[in-house]
PDB file of C-alpha atoms in Angstrom:
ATOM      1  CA  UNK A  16     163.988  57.096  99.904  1.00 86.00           C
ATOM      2  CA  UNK A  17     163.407  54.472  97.332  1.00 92.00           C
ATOM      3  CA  UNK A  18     163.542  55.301  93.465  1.00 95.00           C
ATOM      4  CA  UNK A  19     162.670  53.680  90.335  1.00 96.00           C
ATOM      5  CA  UNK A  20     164.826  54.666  87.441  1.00 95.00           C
ATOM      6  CA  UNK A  21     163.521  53.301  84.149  1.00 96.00           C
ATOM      7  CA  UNK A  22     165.321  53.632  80.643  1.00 96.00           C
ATOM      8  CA  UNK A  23     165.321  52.181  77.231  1.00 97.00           C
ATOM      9  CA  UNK A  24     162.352  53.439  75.468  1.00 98.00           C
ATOM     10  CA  UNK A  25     162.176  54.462  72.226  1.00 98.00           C
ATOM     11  CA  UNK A  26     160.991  54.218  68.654  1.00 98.00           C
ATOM     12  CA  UNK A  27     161.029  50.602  66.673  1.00 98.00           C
ATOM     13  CA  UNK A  28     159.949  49.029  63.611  1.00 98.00           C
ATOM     14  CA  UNK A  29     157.812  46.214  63.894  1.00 98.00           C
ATOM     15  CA  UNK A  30     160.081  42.745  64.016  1.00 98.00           C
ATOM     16  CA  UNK A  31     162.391  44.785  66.284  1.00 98.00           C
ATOM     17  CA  UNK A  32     163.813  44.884  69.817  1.00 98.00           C
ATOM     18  CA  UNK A  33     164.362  47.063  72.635  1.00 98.00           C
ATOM     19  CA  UNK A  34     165.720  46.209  75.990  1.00 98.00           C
ATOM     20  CA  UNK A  35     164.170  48.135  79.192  1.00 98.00           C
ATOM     21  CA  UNK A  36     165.703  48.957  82.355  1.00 98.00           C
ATOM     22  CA  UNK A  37     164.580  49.946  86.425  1.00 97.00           C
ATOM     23  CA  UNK A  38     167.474  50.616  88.334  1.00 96.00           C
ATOM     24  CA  UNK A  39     166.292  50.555  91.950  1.00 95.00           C
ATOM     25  CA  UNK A  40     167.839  52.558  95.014  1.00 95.00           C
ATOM     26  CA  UNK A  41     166.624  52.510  98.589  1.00 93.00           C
ATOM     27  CA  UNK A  42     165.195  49.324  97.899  1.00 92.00           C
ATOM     28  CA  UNK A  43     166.559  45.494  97.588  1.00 93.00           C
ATOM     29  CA  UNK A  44     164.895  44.022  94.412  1.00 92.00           C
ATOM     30  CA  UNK A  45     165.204  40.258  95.296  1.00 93.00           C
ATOM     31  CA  UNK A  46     163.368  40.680  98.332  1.00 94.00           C
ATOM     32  CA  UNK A  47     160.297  41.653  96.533  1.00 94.00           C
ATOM     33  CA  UNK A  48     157.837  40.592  93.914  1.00 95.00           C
ATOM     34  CA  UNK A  49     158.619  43.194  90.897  1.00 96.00           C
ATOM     35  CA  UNK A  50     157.017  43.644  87.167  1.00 97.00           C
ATOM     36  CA  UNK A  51     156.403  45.635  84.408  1.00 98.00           C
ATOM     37  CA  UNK A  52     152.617  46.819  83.631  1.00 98.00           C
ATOM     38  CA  UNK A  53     152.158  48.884  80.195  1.00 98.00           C
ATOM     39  CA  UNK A  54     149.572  51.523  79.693  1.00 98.00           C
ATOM     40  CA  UNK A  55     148.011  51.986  76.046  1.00 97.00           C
ATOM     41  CA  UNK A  56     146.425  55.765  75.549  1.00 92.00           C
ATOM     42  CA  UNK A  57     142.699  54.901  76.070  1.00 94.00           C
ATOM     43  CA  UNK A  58     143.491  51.785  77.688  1.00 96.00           C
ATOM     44  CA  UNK A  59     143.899  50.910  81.366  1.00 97.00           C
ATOM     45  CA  UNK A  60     147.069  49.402  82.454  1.00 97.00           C
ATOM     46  CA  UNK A  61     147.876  46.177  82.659  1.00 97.00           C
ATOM     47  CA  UNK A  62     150.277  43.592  83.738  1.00 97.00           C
ATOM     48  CA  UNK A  63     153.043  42.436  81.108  1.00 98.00           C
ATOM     49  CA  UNK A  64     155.298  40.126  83.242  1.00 98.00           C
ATOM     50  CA  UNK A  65     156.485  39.460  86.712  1.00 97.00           C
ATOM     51  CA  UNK A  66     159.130  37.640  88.547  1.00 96.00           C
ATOM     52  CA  UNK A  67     159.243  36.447  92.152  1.00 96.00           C
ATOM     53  CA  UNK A  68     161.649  36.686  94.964  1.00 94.00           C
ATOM     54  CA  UNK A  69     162.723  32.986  93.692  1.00 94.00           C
ATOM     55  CA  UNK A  70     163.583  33.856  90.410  1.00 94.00           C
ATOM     56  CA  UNK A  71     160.657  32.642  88.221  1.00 96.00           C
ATOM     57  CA  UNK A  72     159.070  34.631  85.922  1.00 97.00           C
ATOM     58  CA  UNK A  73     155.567  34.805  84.152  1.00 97.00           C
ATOM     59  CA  UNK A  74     153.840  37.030  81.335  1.00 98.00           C
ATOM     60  CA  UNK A  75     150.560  37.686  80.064  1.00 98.00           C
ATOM     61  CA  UNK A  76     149.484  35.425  76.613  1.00 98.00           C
ATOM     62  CA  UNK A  77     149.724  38.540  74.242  1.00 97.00           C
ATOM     63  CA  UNK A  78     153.601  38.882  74.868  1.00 98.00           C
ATOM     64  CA  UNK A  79     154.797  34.952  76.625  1.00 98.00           C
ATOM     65  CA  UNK A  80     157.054  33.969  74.185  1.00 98.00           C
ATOM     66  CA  UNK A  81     158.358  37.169  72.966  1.00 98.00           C
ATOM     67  CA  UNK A  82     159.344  39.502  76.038  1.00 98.00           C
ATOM     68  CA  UNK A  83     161.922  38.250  78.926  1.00 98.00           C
ATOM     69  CA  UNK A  84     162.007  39.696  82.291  1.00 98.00           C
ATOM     70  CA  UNK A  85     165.149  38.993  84.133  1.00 97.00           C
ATOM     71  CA  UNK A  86     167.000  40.826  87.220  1.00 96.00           C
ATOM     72  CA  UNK A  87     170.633  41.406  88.146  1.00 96.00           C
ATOM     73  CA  UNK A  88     170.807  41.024  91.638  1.00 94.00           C
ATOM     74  CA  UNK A  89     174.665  42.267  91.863  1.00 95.00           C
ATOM     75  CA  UNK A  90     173.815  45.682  89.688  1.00 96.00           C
ATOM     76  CA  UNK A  91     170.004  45.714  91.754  1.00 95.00           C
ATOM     77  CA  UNK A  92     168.361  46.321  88.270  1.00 97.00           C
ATOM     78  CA  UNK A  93     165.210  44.214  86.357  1.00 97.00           C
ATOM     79  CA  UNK A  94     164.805  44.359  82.471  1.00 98.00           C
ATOM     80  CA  UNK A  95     162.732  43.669  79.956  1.00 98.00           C
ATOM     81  CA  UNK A  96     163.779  42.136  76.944  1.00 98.00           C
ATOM     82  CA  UNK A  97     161.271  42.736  74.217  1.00 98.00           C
ATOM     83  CA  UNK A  98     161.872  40.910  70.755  1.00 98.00           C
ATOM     84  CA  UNK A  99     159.202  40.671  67.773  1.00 98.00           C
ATOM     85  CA  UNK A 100     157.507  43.877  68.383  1.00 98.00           C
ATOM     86  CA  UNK A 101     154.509  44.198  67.523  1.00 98.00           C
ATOM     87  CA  UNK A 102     152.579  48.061  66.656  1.00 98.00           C
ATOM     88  CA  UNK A 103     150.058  47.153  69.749  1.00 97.00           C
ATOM     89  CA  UNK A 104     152.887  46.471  71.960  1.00 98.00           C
ATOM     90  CA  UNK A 105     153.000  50.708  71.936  1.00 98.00           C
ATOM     91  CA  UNK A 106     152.512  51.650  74.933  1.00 98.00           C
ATOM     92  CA  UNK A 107     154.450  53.554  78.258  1.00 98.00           C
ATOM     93  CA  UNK A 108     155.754  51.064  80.047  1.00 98.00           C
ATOM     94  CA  UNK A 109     156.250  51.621  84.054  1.00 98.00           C
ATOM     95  CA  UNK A 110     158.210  49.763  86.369  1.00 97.00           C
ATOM     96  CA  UNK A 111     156.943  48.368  89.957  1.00 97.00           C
ATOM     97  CA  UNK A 112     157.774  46.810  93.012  1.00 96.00           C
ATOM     98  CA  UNK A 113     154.711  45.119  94.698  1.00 95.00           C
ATOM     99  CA  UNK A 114     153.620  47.536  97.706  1.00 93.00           C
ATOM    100  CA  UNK A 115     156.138  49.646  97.459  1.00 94.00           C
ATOM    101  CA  UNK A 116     155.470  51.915  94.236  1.00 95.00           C
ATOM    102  CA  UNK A 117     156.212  52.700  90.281  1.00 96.00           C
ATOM    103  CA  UNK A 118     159.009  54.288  87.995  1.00 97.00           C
ATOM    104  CA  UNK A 119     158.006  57.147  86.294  1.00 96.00           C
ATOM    105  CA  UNK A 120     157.379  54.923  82.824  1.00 97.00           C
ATOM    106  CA  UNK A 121     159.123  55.095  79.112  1.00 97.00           C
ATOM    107  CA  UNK A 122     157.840  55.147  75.935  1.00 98.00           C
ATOM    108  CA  UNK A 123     158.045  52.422  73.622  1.00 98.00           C
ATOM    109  CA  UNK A 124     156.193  53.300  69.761  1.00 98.00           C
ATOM    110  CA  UNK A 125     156.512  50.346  67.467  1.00 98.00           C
ATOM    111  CA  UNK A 126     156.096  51.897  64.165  1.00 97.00           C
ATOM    112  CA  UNK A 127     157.011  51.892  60.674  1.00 93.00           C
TER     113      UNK A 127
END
């Protein structure tokens, strides 16, 4: 059965950085478009970045520049490298594989 373990959440001041993790099982990573959506309370979620079966990566505008998404193929794990945080980057962040499903999400606060 396939499961989405994500870690690296926390609490940040703004300027900060925190590195998230999906460790994958029952599932092949590089065989499938993966990403990592955020959800805001009150907001819906949305798409923060994504990276193909090739390698290549995209982001949204509000965090291109700023976040990295990257995977380890040998260790079958994606991350998210978040640098410059900002207070509306708070959020839960959830891991997912396209058509296949989600990680349970972590919390990120950016706060003072």
């Amino acid at each position: 059965q396939v499961q989405l373990v994500e870690s690296g959440g926390g609490l940040v001041q703004p300027g900060g950085s925190l590195r998230l993790s999906c460790a994958a099982s029952g599932i092949i990573f590089s065989a499938y478009v993966t990403g990592w959506y955020r959800q805001a309370p009150g907001k819906q979620r949305e798409l923060v970045a994504r990276i193909l079966r090739s390698g290549i990566s995209d982001y949204v505008d509000a965090v291109k520049g700023r976040f990295t998404i990257s995977r380890d193929n040998d260790k079958n794990t994606i991350y998210l490298q978040m640098n410059s945080l900002k207070p509306e980057d708070t959020a839960v962040y959830y891991c997912n594989v396209q058509t296949v499903g989600w990680g349970q999400g972590t919390q990120v606060t950016v706060s003072s």
